[in-house]
Amino acid sequence: EEGLRESEEKYRLLFEESRDAIAIITWDGRFVDVNQACADLFGYTKEQMMRVSGRDLSVDPADYEKMRLEVERKGFAKDLEGKFRRKDGREIYCQGSVAIRRASDGTPIGRQVIYRDITERKQAEAALRESEEKYRRLFEDSRDAIIIATRDGRIIDVNQAYADLLGYTREELRGISVQDTWADPADRERFNQELQRQGFVKDYEEKARRKDGKEFYCQLSTTVRQAADGTMLNQSIVRDITERK
């Protein structure tokens, strides 16, 4: 009996002092025990939590149903994401991992859920998507021709204005070398030296060659930027200056 009490006390301490929100829930979703972190997460007292259910906290009932079905099918669920509503009405995103609780004879008697607040991460992801979309629109809709290439000149992406300028499709341009579009190799060599020396090139004039072989003058400004994976890339804005020349 003393050993049992010590074991229960040890796990009760782990339960109460966990920084993660932990709840014990019946099969119908009613809370029967929560730690303080769980009560704080949803803005209730521990006593108030006993009077609500997991379904009550879910903003979208489909999230709760998805969790329930997965636990019934697999016996557990890991890192499921859903939106929940706090007592004050504020909506938060949580990631939940669920395990079945069983009686000593193995009979399922409920579920144990660990919740993690991922609201900040979801907001950051949404802001990143919005930022990416904004700059993607600037890239696509620009009247100036824009090209992104590796440091050795292999084309990664171009906007439609660049494809139109060179007379290729965008698919044809991806993967070929920028050098293939320059009419004079000496121009490219001087450009590379200048870019290497100061890390950017502004208003550099050179002669380019379209897909049909026609040569024209263009002016380009290039900056070096770092991709998300750490790769260094050249980003250039190109303008046709043939009429001016």
JSON list of C-alpha atoms in Angstrom, two decimals:
[
{"chain": "A", "resi": 1, "resn": "GLU", "atom": "CA", "xyz": [0.00, 0.00, 0.00]},
{"chain": "A", "resi": 2, "resn": "GLU", "atom": "CA", "xyz": [2.85, 2.37, 0.81]},
{"chain": "A", "resi": 3, "resn": "GLY", "atom": "CA", "xyz": [4.55, 1.58, -2.52]},
{"chain": "A", "resi": 4, "resn": "LEU", "atom": "CA", "xyz": [1.25, 2.20, -4.31]},
{"chain": "A", "resi": 5, "resn": "ARG", "atom": "CA", "xyz": [0.82, 5.54, -2.57]},
{"chain": "A", "resi": 6, "resn": "GLU", "atom": "CA", "xyz": [4.36, 6.59, -3.53]},
{"chain": "A", "resi": 7, "resn": "SER", "atom": "CA", "xyz": [3.78, 5.60, -7.15]},
{"chain": "A", "resi": 8, "resn": "GLU", "atom": "CA", "xyz": [0.48, 7.48, -7.27]},
{"chain": "A", "resi": 9, "resn": "GLU", "atom": "CA", "xyz": [2.10, 10.56, -5.70]},
{"chain": "A", "resi": 10, "resn": "LYS", "atom": "CA", "xyz": [4.96, 10.47, -8.20]},
{"chain": "A", "resi": 11, "resn": "TYR", "atom": "CA", "xyz": [2.65, 10.39, -11.20]},
{"chain": "A", "resi": 12, "resn": "ARG", "atom": "CA", "xyz": [0.30, 12.93, -9.66]},
{"chain": "A", "resi": 13, "resn": "LEU", "atom": "CA", "xyz": [3.26, 15.33, -9.34]},
{"chain": "A", "resi": 14, "resn": "LEU", "atom": "CA", "xyz": [4.21, 14.71, -12.98]},
{"chain": "A", "resi": 15, "resn": "PHE", "atom": "CA", "xyz": [0.60, 15.38, -13.96]},
{"chain": "A", "resi": 16, "resn": "GLU", "atom": "CA", "xyz": [0.19, 18.56, -11.90]},
{"chain": "A", "resi": 17, "resn": "GLU", "atom": "CA", "xyz": [3.56, 20.14, -12.61]},
{"chain": "A", "resi": 18, "resn": "SER", "atom": "CA", "xyz": [3.70, 19.44, -16.35]},
{"chain": "A", "resi": 19, "resn": "ARG", "atom": "CA", "xyz": [4.13, 22.54, -18.51]},
{"chain": "A", "resi": 20, "resn": "ASP", "atom": "CA", "xyz": [1.94, 20.82, -21.10]},
{"chain": "A", "resi": 21, "resn": "ALA", "atom": "CA", "xyz": [-1.82, 20.87, -20.64]},
{"chain": "A", "resi": 22, "resn": "ILE", "atom": "CA", "xyz": [-3.05, 17.39, -19.71]},
{"chain": "A", "resi": 23, "resn": "ALA", "atom": "CA", "xyz": [-6.66, 16.26, -19.42]},
{"chain": "A", "resi": 24, "resn": "ILE", "atom": "CA", "xyz": [-8.41, 12.99, -18.62]},
{"chain": "A", "resi": 25, "resn": "ILE", "atom": "CA", "xyz": [-11.68, 12.68, -20.51]},
{"chain": "A", "resi": 26, "resn": "THR", "atom": "CA", "xyz": [-14.51, 10.17, -20.53]},
{"chain": "A", "resi": 27, "resn": "TRP", "atom": "CA", "xyz": [-15.60, 8.48, -23.77]},
{"chain": "A", "resi": 28, "resn": "ASP", "atom": "CA", "xyz": [-18.35, 11.07, -24.24]},
{"chain": "A", "resi": 29, "resn": "GLY", "atom": "CA", "xyz": [-15.81, 13.91, -23.93]},
{"chain": "A", "resi": 30, "resn": "ARG", "atom": "CA", "xyz": [-16.47, 15.09, -20.36]},
{"chain": "A", "resi": 31, "resn": "PHE", "atom": "CA", "xyz": [-13.44, 16.26, -18.39]},
{"chain": "A", "resi": 32, "resn": "VAL", "atom": "CA", "xyz": [-12.86, 14.27, -15.20]},
{"chain": "A", "resi": 33, "resn": "ASP", "atom": "CA", "xyz": [-9.42, 15.63, -14.35]},
{"chain": "A", "resi": 34, "resn": "VAL", "atom": "CA", "xyz": [-7.12, 18.34, -15.68]},
{"chain": "A", "resi": 35, "resn": "ASN", "atom": "CA", "xyz": [-3.84, 19.81, -14.54]},
{"chain": "A", "resi": 36, "resn": "GLN", "atom": "CA", "xyz": [-3.39, 23.52, -13.87]},
{"chain": "A", "resi": 37, "resn": "ALA", "atom": "CA", "xyz": [-1.69, 24.07, -17.22]},
{"chain": "A", "resi": 38, "resn": "CYS", "atom": "CA", "xyz": [-4.81, 22.77, -18.97]},
{"chain": "A", "resi": 39, "resn": "ALA", "atom": "CA", "xyz": [-7.12, 25.01, -16.95]},
{"chain": "A", "resi": 40, "resn": "ASP", "atom": "CA", "xyz": [-4.89, 28.01, -17.68]},
{"chain": "A", "resi": 41, "resn": "LEU", "atom": "CA", "xyz": [-4.77, 27.19, -21.39]},
{"chain": "A", "resi": 42, "resn": "PHE", "atom": "CA", "xyz": [-8.54, 27.37, -21.73]},
{"chain": "A", "resi": 43, "resn": "GLY", "atom": "CA", "xyz": [-9.05, 30.13, -19.15]},
{"chain": "A", "resi": 44, "resn": "TYR", "atom": "CA", "xyz": [-11.17, 28.15, -16.69]},
{"chain": "A", "resi": 45, "resn": "THR", "atom": "CA", "xyz": [-10.61, 27.06, -13.13]},
{"chain": "A", "resi": 46, "resn": "LYS", "atom": "CA", "xyz": [-10.05, 23.35, -12.67]},
{"chain": "A", "resi": 47, "resn": "GLU", "atom": "CA", "xyz": [-13.52, 23.06, -11.10]},
{"chain": "A", "resi": 48, "resn": "GLN", "atom": "CA", "xyz": [-15.13, 24.84, -14.07]},
{"chain": "A", "resi": 49, "resn": "MET", "atom": "CA", "xyz": [-13.39, 22.48, -16.49]},
{"chain": "A", "resi": 50, "resn": "MET", "atom": "CA", "xyz": [-15.33, 19.59, -14.95]},
{"chain": "A", "resi": 51, "resn": "ARG", "atom": "CA", "xyz": [-18.54, 21.18, -16.26]},
{"chain": "A", "resi": 52, "resn": "VAL", "atom": "CA", "xyz": [-17.51, 21.43, -19.93]},
{"chain": "A", "resi": 53, "resn": "SER", "atom": "CA", "xyz": [-16.56, 18.84, -22.53]},
{"chain": "A", "resi": 54, "resn": "GLY", "atom": "CA", "xyz": [-13.95, 18.59, -25.22]},
{"chain": "A", "resi": 55, "resn": "ARG", "atom": "CA", "xyz": [-16.69, 19.03, -27.81]},
{"chain": "A", "resi": 56, "resn": "ASP", "atom": "CA", "xyz": [-17.72, 22.31, -26.14]},
{"chain": "A", "resi": 57, "resn": "LEU", "atom": "CA", "xyz": [-14.19, 23.68, -26.54]},
{"chain": "A", "resi": 58, "resn": "SER", "atom": "CA", "xyz": [-13.79, 22.73, -30.21]},
{"chain": "A", "resi": 59, "resn": "VAL", "atom": "CA", "xyz": [-14.55, 25.59, -32.59]},
{"chain": "A", "resi": 60, "resn": "ASP", "atom": "CA", "xyz": [-15.15, 23.13, -35.44]},
{"chain": "A", "resi": 61, "resn": "PRO", "atom": "CA", "xyz": [-17.03, 19.95, -34.43]},
{"chain": "A", "resi": 62, "resn": "ALA", "atom": "CA", "xyz": [-15.32, 18.19, -37.36]},
{"chain": "A", "resi": 63, "resn": "ASP", "atom": "CA", "xyz": [-11.95, 18.54, -35.57]},
{"chain": "A", "resi": 64, "resn": "TYR", "atom": "CA", "xyz": [-13.33, 16.79, -32.49]},
{"chain": "A", "resi": 65, "resn": "GLU", "atom": "CA", "xyz": [-14.95, 14.08, -34.60]},
{"chain": "A", "resi": 66, "resn": "LYS", "atom": "CA", "xyz": [-11.71, 13.49, -36.51]},
{"chain": "A", "resi": 67, "resn": "MET", "atom": "CA", "xyz": [-9.83, 13.00, -33.26]},
{"chain": "A", "resi": 68, "resn": "ARG", "atom": "CA", "xyz": [-12.47, 10.67, -31.84]},
{"chain": "A", "resi": 69, "resn": "LEU", "atom": "CA", "xyz": [-12.54, 8.46, -34.94]},
{"chain": "A", "resi": 70, "resn": "GLU", "atom": "CA", "xyz": [-8.76, 8.24, -35.18]},
{"chain": "A", "resi": 71, "resn": "VAL", "atom": "CA", "xyz": [-8.44, 7.22, -31.53]},
{"chain": "A", "resi": 72, "resn": "GLU", "atom": "CA", "xyz": [-11.13, 4.58, -31.94]},
{"chain": "A", "resi": 73, "resn": "ARG", "atom": "CA", "xyz": [-9.46, 3.24, -35.08]},
{"chain": "A", "resi": 74, "resn": "LYS", "atom": "CA", "xyz": [-5.80, 3.27, -33.97]},
{"chain": "A", "resi": 75, "resn": "GLY", "atom": "CA", "xyz": [-6.00, 3.44, -30.19]},
{"chain": "A", "resi": 76, "resn": "PHE", "atom": "CA", "xyz": [-4.16, 6.76, -30.17]},
{"chain": "A", "resi": 77, "resn": "ALA", "atom": "CA", "xyz": [-3.78, 10.01, -32.10]},
{"chain": "A", "resi": 78, "resn": "LYS", "atom": "CA", "xyz": [-0.64, 12.10, -32.39]},
{"chain": "A", "resi": 79, "resn": "ASP", "atom": "CA", "xyz": [-0.16, 15.79, -33.13]},
{"chain": "A", "resi": 80, "resn": "LEU", "atom": "CA", "xyz": [-3.68, 16.48, -34.40]},
{"chain": "A", "resi": 81, "resn": "GLU", "atom": "CA", "xyz": [-4.30, 20.19, -34.90]},
{"chain": "A", "resi": 82, "resn": "GLY", "atom": "CA", "xyz": [-7.54, 22.02, -34.20]},
{"chain": "A", "resi": 83, "resn": "LYS", "atom": "CA", "xyz": [-9.00, 25.35, -33.19]},
{"chain": "A", "resi": 84, "resn": "PHE", "atom": "CA", "xyz": [-10.39, 25.75, -29.66]},
{"chain": "A", "resi": 85, "resn": "ARG", "atom": "CA", "xyz": [-12.32, 28.46, -27.87]},
{"chain": "A", "resi": 86, "resn": "ARG", "atom": "CA", "xyz": [-11.25, 29.73, -24.46]},
{"chain": "A", "resi": 87, "resn": "LYS", "atom": "CA", "xyz": [-13.70, 30.79, -21.77]},
{"chain": "A", "resi": 88, "resn": "ASP", "atom": "CA", "xyz": [-13.18, 34.45, -22.76]},
{"chain": "A", "resi": 89, "resn": "GLY", "atom": "CA", "xyz": [-14.17, 33.66, -26.35]},
{"chain": "A", "resi": 90, "resn": "ARG", "atom": "CA", "xyz": [-10.68, 33.94, -27.82]},
{"chain": "A", "resi": 91, "resn": "GLU", "atom": "CA", "xyz": [-9.86, 31.24, -30.34]},
{"chain": "A", "resi": 92, "resn": "ILE", "atom": "CA", "xyz": [-6.54, 29.40, -30.13]},
{"chain": "A", "resi": 93, "resn": "TYR", "atom": "CA", "xyz": [-4.86, 26.67, -32.13]},
{"chain": "A", "resi": 94, "resn": "CYS", "atom": "CA", "xyz": [-3.81, 23.54, -30.26]},
{"chain": "A", "resi": 95, "resn": "GLN", "atom": "CA", "xyz": [-1.99, 20.37, -31.16]},
{"chain": "A", "resi": 96, "resn": "GLY", "atom": "CA", "xyz": [-3.28, 17.33, -29.32]},
{"chain": "A", "resi": 97, "resn": "SER", "atom": "CA", "xyz": [-1.97, 13.84, -28.69]},
{"chain": "A", "resi": 98, "resn": "VAL", "atom": "CA", "xyz": [-4.48, 11.33, -27.36]},
{"chain": "A", "resi": 99, "resn": "ALA", "atom": "CA", "xyz": [-4.12, 7.90, -25.78]},
{"chain": "A", "resi": 100, "resn": "ILE", "atom": "CA", "xyz": [-6.79, 5.49, -24.54]},
{"chain": "A", "resi": 101, "resn": "ARG", "atom": "CA", "xyz": [-7.02, 5.00, -20.79]},
{"chain": "A", "resi": 102, "resn": "ARG", "atom": "CA", "xyz": [-7.83, 1.47, -19.73]},
{"chain": "A", "resi": 103, "resn": "ALA", "atom": "CA", "xyz": [-8.99, -0.19, -16.53]},
{"chain": "A", "resi": 104, "resn": "SER", "atom": "CA", "xyz": [-6.82, -2.83, -14.87]},
{"chain": "A", "resi": 105, "resn": "ASP", "atom": "CA", "xyz": [-8.59, -5.51, -16.91]},
{"chain": "A", "resi": 106, "resn": "GLY", "atom": "CA", "xyz": [-7.81, -3.67, -20.18]},
{"chain": "A", "resi": 107, "resn": "THR", "atom": "CA", "xyz": [-11.29, -2.26, -20.71]},
{"chain": "A", "resi": 108, "resn": "PRO", "atom": "CA", "xyz": [-11.19, 1.23, -22.32]},
{"chain": "A", "resi": 109, "resn": "ILE", "atom": "CA", "xyz": [-12.56, 3.78, -19.86]},
{"chain": "A", "resi": 110, "resn": "GLY", "atom": "CA", "xyz": [-11.62, 7.11, -21.45]},
{"chain": "A", "resi": 111, "resn": "ARG", "atom": "CA", "xyz": [-8.91, 9.16, -23.04]},
{"chain": "A", "resi": 112, "resn": "GLN", "atom": "CA", "xyz": [-5.86, 11.08, -21.92]},
{"chain": "A", "resi": 113, "resn": "VAL", "atom": "CA", "xyz": [-5.08, 14.19, -23.96]},
{"chain": "A", "resi": 114, "resn": "ILE", "atom": "CA", "xyz": [-2.00, 16.39, -24.03]},
{"chain": "A", "resi": 115, "resn": "TYR", "atom": "CA", "xyz": [-2.65, 19.82, -25.54]},
{"chain": "A", "resi": 116, "resn": "ARG", "atom": "CA", "xyz": [0.01, 22.23, -26.80]},
{"chain": "A", "resi": 117, "resn": "ASP", "atom": "CA", "xyz": [-0.79, 25.82, -27.70]},
{"chain": "A", "resi": 118, "resn": "ILE", "atom": "CA", "xyz": [0.51, 26.40, -31.25]},
{"chain": "A", "resi": 119, "resn": "THR", "atom": "CA", "xyz": [-1.32, 29.68, -31.87]},
{"chain": "A", "resi": 120, "resn": "GLU", "atom": "CA", "xyz": [1.87, 31.73, -32.33]},
{"chain": "A", "resi": 121, "resn": "ARG", "atom": "CA", "xyz": [3.26, 29.17, -34.76]},
{"chain": "A", "resi": 122, "resn": "LYS", "atom": "CA", "xyz": [0.04, 29.14, -36.81]},
{"chain": "A", "resi": 123, "resn": "GLN", "atom": "CA", "xyz": [-0.05, 32.94, -36.86]},
{"chain": "A", "resi": 124, "resn": "ALA", "atom": "CA", "xyz": [3.58, 33.04, -38.00]},
{"chain": "A", "resi": 125, "resn": "GLU", "atom": "CA", "xyz": [2.84, 30.50, -40.74]},
{"chain": "A", "resi": 126, "resn": "ALA", "atom": "CA", "xyz": [-0.17, 32.54, -41.89]},
{"chain": "A", "resi": 127, "resn": "ALA", "atom": "CA", "xyz": [1.90, 35.74, -41.92]},
{"chain": "A", "resi": 128, "resn": "LEU", "atom": "CA", "xyz": [4.61, 33.97, -43.91]},
{"chain": "A", "resi": 129, "resn": "ARG", "atom": "CA", "xyz": [2.10, 32.68, -46.46]},
{"chain": "A", "resi": 130, "resn": "GLU", "atom": "CA", "xyz": [0.63, 36.17, -46.78]},
{"chain": "A", "resi": 131, "resn": "SER", "atom": "CA", "xyz": [4.08, 37.68, -47.25]},
{"chain": "A", "resi": 132, "resn": "GLU", "atom": "CA", "xyz": [5.04, 35.04, -49.81]},
{"chain": "A", "resi": 133, "resn": "GLU", "atom": "CA", "xyz": [1.79, 35.61, -51.69]},
{"chain": "A", "resi": 134, "resn": "LYS", "atom": "CA", "xyz": [2.32, 39.37, -51.69]},
{"chain": "A", "resi": 135, "resn": "TYR", "atom": "CA", "xyz": [5.83, 39.12, -53.10]},
{"chain": "A", "resi": 136, "resn": "ARG", "atom": "CA", "xyz": [4.79, 36.39, -55.53]},
{"chain": "A", "resi": 137, "resn": "ARG", "atom": "CA", "xyz": [2.18, 38.80, -56.94]},
{"chain": "A", "resi": 138, "resn": "LEU", "atom": "CA", "xyz": [4.81, 41.55, -57.21]},
{"chain": "A", "resi": 139, "resn": "PHE", "atom": "CA", "xyz": [7.08, 39.09, -59.02]},
{"chain": "A", "resi": 140, "resn": "GLU", "atom": "CA", "xyz": [4.41, 37.83, -61.39]},
{"chain": "A", "resi": 141, "resn": "ASP", "atom": "CA", "xyz": [2.76, 41.16, -62.17]},
{"chain": "A", "resi": 142, "resn": "SER", "atom": "CA", "xyz": [5.91, 43.23, -62.62]},
{"chain": "A", "resi": 143, "resn": "ARG", "atom": "CA", "xyz": [6.26, 44.96, -65.99]},
{"chain": "A", "resi": 144, "resn": "ASP", "atom": "CA", "xyz": [10.02, 44.56, -65.59]},
{"chain": "A", "resi": 145, "resn": "ALA", "atom": "CA", "xyz": [11.60, 41.21, -66.39]},
{"chain": "A", "resi": 146, "resn": "ILE", "atom": "CA", "xyz": [12.80, 39.39, -63.24]},
{"chain": "A", "resi": 147, "resn": "ILE", "atom": "CA", "xyz": [15.02, 36.34, -63.06]},
{"chain": "A", "resi": 148, "resn": "ILE", "atom": "CA", "xyz": [16.27, 34.25, -60.15]},
{"chain": "A", "resi": 149, "resn": "ALA", "atom": "CA", "xyz": [19.34, 32.11, -60.79]},
{"chain": "A", "resi": 150, "resn": "THR", "atom": "CA", "xyz": [21.99, 30.18, -58.90]},
{"chain": "A", "resi": 151, "resn": "ARG", "atom": "CA", "xyz": [25.42, 31.76, -58.45]},
{"chain": "A", "resi": 152, "resn": "ASP", "atom": "CA", "xyz": [26.75, 29.74, -61.41]},
{"chain": "A", "resi": 153, "resn": "GLY", "atom": "CA", "xyz": [23.95, 31.06, -63.63]},
{"chain": "A", "resi": 154, "resn": "ARG", "atom": "CA", "xyz": [21.41, 28.22, -63.75]},
{"chain": "A", "resi": 155, "resn": "ILE", "atom": "CA", "xyz": [17.90, 29.72, -64.02]},
{"chain": "A", "resi": 156, "resn": "ILE", "atom": "CA", "xyz": [15.53, 28.75, -61.19]},
{"chain": "A", "resi": 157, "resn": "ASP", "atom": "CA", "xyz": [12.57, 31.02, -61.83]},
{"chain": "A", "resi": 158, "resn": "VAL", "atom": "CA", "xyz": [11.51, 33.88, -64.09]},
{"chain": "A", "resi": 159, "resn": "ASN", "atom": "CA", "xyz": [8.38, 35.97, -64.38]},
{"chain": "A", "resi": 160, "resn": "GLN", "atom": "CA", "xyz": [6.29, 36.15, -67.53]},
{"chain": "A", "resi": 161, "resn": "ALA", "atom": "CA", "xyz": [7.83, 39.49, -68.52]},
{"chain": "A", "resi": 162, "resn": "TYR", "atom": "CA", "xyz": [11.27, 37.86, -68.69]},
{"chain": "A", "resi": 163, "resn": "ALA", "atom": "CA", "xyz": [9.99, 34.94, -70.74]},
{"chain": "A", "resi": 164, "resn": "ASP", "atom": "CA", "xyz": [8.33, 37.37, -73.16]},
{"chain": "A", "resi": 165, "resn": "LEU", "atom": "CA", "xyz": [11.51, 39.44, -73.39]},
{"chain": "A", "resi": 166, "resn": "LEU", "atom": "CA", "xyz": [13.60, 36.40, -74.39]},
{"chain": "A", "resi": 167, "resn": "GLY", "atom": "CA", "xyz": [10.91, 34.73, -76.50]},
{"chain": "A", "resi": 168, "resn": "TYR", "atom": "CA", "xyz": [10.90, 31.47, -74.49]},
{"chain": "A", "resi": 169, "resn": "THR", "atom": "CA", "xyz": [8.23, 29.85, -72.38]},
{"chain": "A", "resi": 170, "resn": "ARG", "atom": "CA", "xyz": [8.90, 29.92, -68.65]},
{"chain": "A", "resi": 171, "resn": "GLU", "atom": "CA", "xyz": [9.28, 26.13, -68.66]},
{"chain": "A", "resi": 172, "resn": "GLU", "atom": "CA", "xyz": [11.96, 26.33, -71.37]},
{"chain": "A", "resi": 173, "resn": "LEU", "atom": "CA", "xyz": [13.96, 28.84, -69.35]},
{"chain": "A", "resi": 174, "resn": "ARG", "atom": "CA", "xyz": [13.99, 26.92, -66.06]},
{"chain": "A", "resi": 175, "resn": "GLY", "atom": "CA", "xyz": [17.17, 24.91, -65.77]},
{"chain": "A", "resi": 176, "resn": "ILE", "atom": "CA", "xyz": [19.11, 26.49, -68.65]},
{"chain": "A", "resi": 177, "resn": "SER", "atom": "CA", "xyz": [22.06, 28.78, -68.04]},
{"chain": "A", "resi": 178, "resn": "VAL", "atom": "CA", "xyz": [21.87, 32.56, -68.11]},
{"chain": "A", "resi": 179, "resn": "GLN", "atom": "CA", "xyz": [25.07, 32.44, -70.18]},
{"chain": "A", "resi": 180, "resn": "ASP", "atom": "CA", "xyz": [23.04, 30.86, -72.99]},
{"chain": "A", "resi": 181, "resn": "THR", "atom": "CA", "xyz": [21.06, 34.10, -73.33]},
{"chain": "A", "resi": 182, "resn": "TRP", "atom": "CA", "xyz": [24.06, 36.47, -73.43]},
{"chain": "A", "resi": 183, "resn": "ALA", "atom": "CA", "xyz": [25.36, 37.43, -76.87]},
{"chain": "A", "resi": 184, "resn": "ASP", "atom": "CA", "xyz": [28.91, 38.31, -75.78]},
{"chain": "A", "resi": 185, "resn": "PRO", "atom": "CA", "xyz": [30.76, 36.05, -73.25]},
{"chain": "A", "resi": 186, "resn": "ALA", "atom": "CA", "xyz": [33.01, 38.99, -72.37]},
{"chain": "A", "resi": 187, "resn": "ASP", "atom": "CA", "xyz": [29.96, 40.87, -71.03]},
{"chain": "A", "resi": 188, "resn": "ARG", "atom": "CA", "xyz": [29.19, 37.98, -68.74]},
{"chain": "A", "resi": 189, "resn": "GLU", "atom": "CA", "xyz": [32.76, 37.77, -67.48]},
{"chain": "A", "resi": 190, "resn": "ARG", "atom": "CA", "xyz": [32.86, 41.50, -66.62]},
{"chain": "A", "resi": 191, "resn": "PHE", "atom": "CA", "xyz": [29.46, 41.20, -64.94]},
{"chain": "A", "resi": 192, "resn": "ASN", "atom": "CA", "xyz": [30.63, 38.27, -62.77]},
{"chain": "A", "resi": 193, "resn": "GLN", "atom": "CA", "xyz": [33.76, 40.13, -61.71]},
{"chain": "A", "resi": 194, "resn": "GLU", "atom": "CA", "xyz": [31.75, 43.18, -60.67]},
{"chain": "A", "resi": 195, "resn": "LEU", "atom": "CA", "xyz": [29.20, 41.07, -58.78]},
{"chain": "A", "resi": 196, "resn": "GLN", "atom": "CA", "xyz": [31.97, 39.17, -57.02]},
{"chain": "A", "resi": 197, "resn": "ARG", "atom": "CA", "xyz": [33.75, 42.39, -56.06]},
{"chain": "A", "resi": 198, "resn": "GLN", "atom": "CA", "xyz": [30.87, 44.34, -54.52]},
{"chain": "A", "resi": 199, "resn": "GLY", "atom": "CA", "xyz": [28.00, 41.85, -54.00]},
{"chain": "A", "resi": 200, "resn": "PHE", "atom": "CA", "xyz": [25.61, 43.64, -56.38]},
{"chain": "A", "resi": 201, "resn": "VAL", "atom": "CA", "xyz": [25.51, 45.14, -59.85]},
{"chain": "A", "resi": 202, "resn": "LYS", "atom": "CA", "xyz": [23.44, 48.17, -60.83]},
{"chain": "A", "resi": 203, "resn": "ASP", "atom": "CA", "xyz": [22.41, 49.26, -64.34]},
{"chain": "A", "resi": 204, "resn": "TYR", "atom": "CA", "xyz": [24.83, 46.92, -66.09]},
{"chain": "A", "resi": 205, "resn": "GLU", "atom": "CA", "xyz": [24.42, 47.06, -69.88]},
{"chain": "A", "resi": 206, "resn": "GLU", "atom": "CA", "xyz": [24.91, 44.02, -72.06]},
{"chain": "A", "resi": 207, "resn": "LYS", "atom": "CA", "xyz": [23.71, 42.44, -75.28]},
{"chain": "A", "resi": 208, "resn": "ALA", "atom": "CA", "xyz": [21.34, 39.48, -75.00]},
{"chain": "A", "resi": 209, "resn": "ARG", "atom": "CA", "xyz": [20.08, 36.97, -77.53]},
{"chain": "A", "resi": 210, "resn": "ARG", "atom": "CA", "xyz": [16.44, 35.94, -77.91]},
{"chain": "A", "resi": 211, "resn": "LYS", "atom": "CA", "xyz": [15.35, 32.38, -78.68]},
{"chain": "A", "resi": 212, "resn": "ASP", "atom": "CA", "xyz": [14.92, 33.34, -82.37]},
{"chain": "A", "resi": 213, "resn": "GLY", "atom": "CA", "xyz": [18.55, 34.55, -82.47]},
{"chain": "A", "resi": 214, "resn": "LYS", "atom": "CA", "xyz": [17.75, 38.25, -82.52]},
{"chain": "A", "resi": 215, "resn": "GLU", "atom": "CA", "xyz": [20.13, 40.30, -80.38]},
{"chain": "A", "resi": 216, "resn": "PHE", "atom": "CA", "xyz": [19.04, 43.25, -78.26]},
{"chain": "A", "resi": 217, "resn": "TYR", "atom": "CA", "xyz": [20.49, 45.55, -75.60]},
{"chain": "A", "resi": 218, "resn": "CYS", "atom": "CA", "xyz": [19.38, 45.24, -72.00]},
{"chain": "A", "resi": 219, "resn": "GLN", "atom": "CA", "xyz": [20.20, 46.78, -68.65]},
{"chain": "A", "resi": 220, "resn": "LEU", "atom": "CA", "xyz": [20.18, 44.69, -65.51]},
{"chain": "A", "resi": 221, "resn": "SER", "atom": "CA", "xyz": [20.53, 45.22, -61.80]},
{"chain": "A", "resi": 222, "resn": "THR", "atom": "CA", "xyz": [21.44, 42.18, -59.69]},
{"chain": "A", "resi": 223, "resn": "THR", "atom": "CA", "xyz": [21.51, 41.49, -55.98]},
{"chain": "A", "resi": 224, "resn": "VAL", "atom": "CA", "xyz": [22.64, 38.40, -54.12]},
{"chain": "A", "resi": 225, "resn": "ARG", "atom": "CA", "xyz": [20.14, 36.93, -51.66]},
{"chain": "A", "resi": 226, "resn": "GLN", "atom": "CA", "xyz": [19.96, 33.86, -49.48]},
{"chain": "A", "resi": 227, "resn": "ALA", "atom": "CA", "xyz": [17.24, 31.26, -49.97]},
{"chain": "A", "resi": 228, "resn": "ALA", "atom": "CA", "xyz": [15.50, 29.57, -47.03]},
{"chain": "A", "resi": 229, "resn": "ASP", "atom": "CA", "xyz": [17.84, 26.56, -47.30]},
{"chain": "A", "resi": 230, "resn": "GLY", "atom": "CA", "xyz": [20.92, 28.81, -47.16]},
{"chain": "A", "resi": 231, "resn": "THR", "atom": "CA", "xyz": [21.68, 28.69, -50.90]},
{"chain": "A", "resi": 232, "resn": "MET", "atom": "CA", "xyz": [22.94, 31.97, -52.33]},
{"chain": "A", "resi": 233, "resn": "LEU", "atom": "CA", "xyz": [21.01, 33.17, -55.38]},
{"chain": "A", "resi": 234, "resn": "ASN", "atom": "CA", "xyz": [21.26, 36.00, -57.91]},
{"chain": "A", "resi": 235, "resn": "GLN", "atom": "CA", "xyz": [18.09, 38.03, -58.41]},
{"chain": "A", "resi": 236, "resn": "SER", "atom": "CA", "xyz": [18.09, 40.35, -61.42]},
{"chain": "A", "resi": 237, "resn": "ILE", "atom": "CA", "xyz": [15.74, 42.94, -62.91]},
{"chain": "A", "resi": 238, "resn": "VAL", "atom": "CA", "xyz": [16.22, 43.27, -66.65]},
{"chain": "A", "resi": 239, "resn": "ARG", "atom": "CA", "xyz": [15.04, 46.10, -68.93]},
{"chain": "A", "resi": 240, "resn": "ASP", "atom": "CA", "xyz": [15.11, 46.23, -72.73]},
{"chain": "A", "resi": 241, "resn": "ILE", "atom": "CA", "xyz": [17.05, 49.39, -73.73]},
{"chain": "A", "resi": 242, "resn": "THR", "atom": "CA", "xyz": [17.40, 48.62, -77.44]},
{"chain": "A", "resi": 243, "resn": "GLU", "atom": "CA", "xyz": [15.42, 51.65, -78.58]},
{"chain": "A", "resi": 244, "resn": "ARG", "atom": "CA", "xyz": [17.46, 53.94, -76.34]},
{"chain": "A", "resi": 245, "resn": "LYS", "atom": "CA", "xyz": [20.75, 52.49, -77.61]}
]
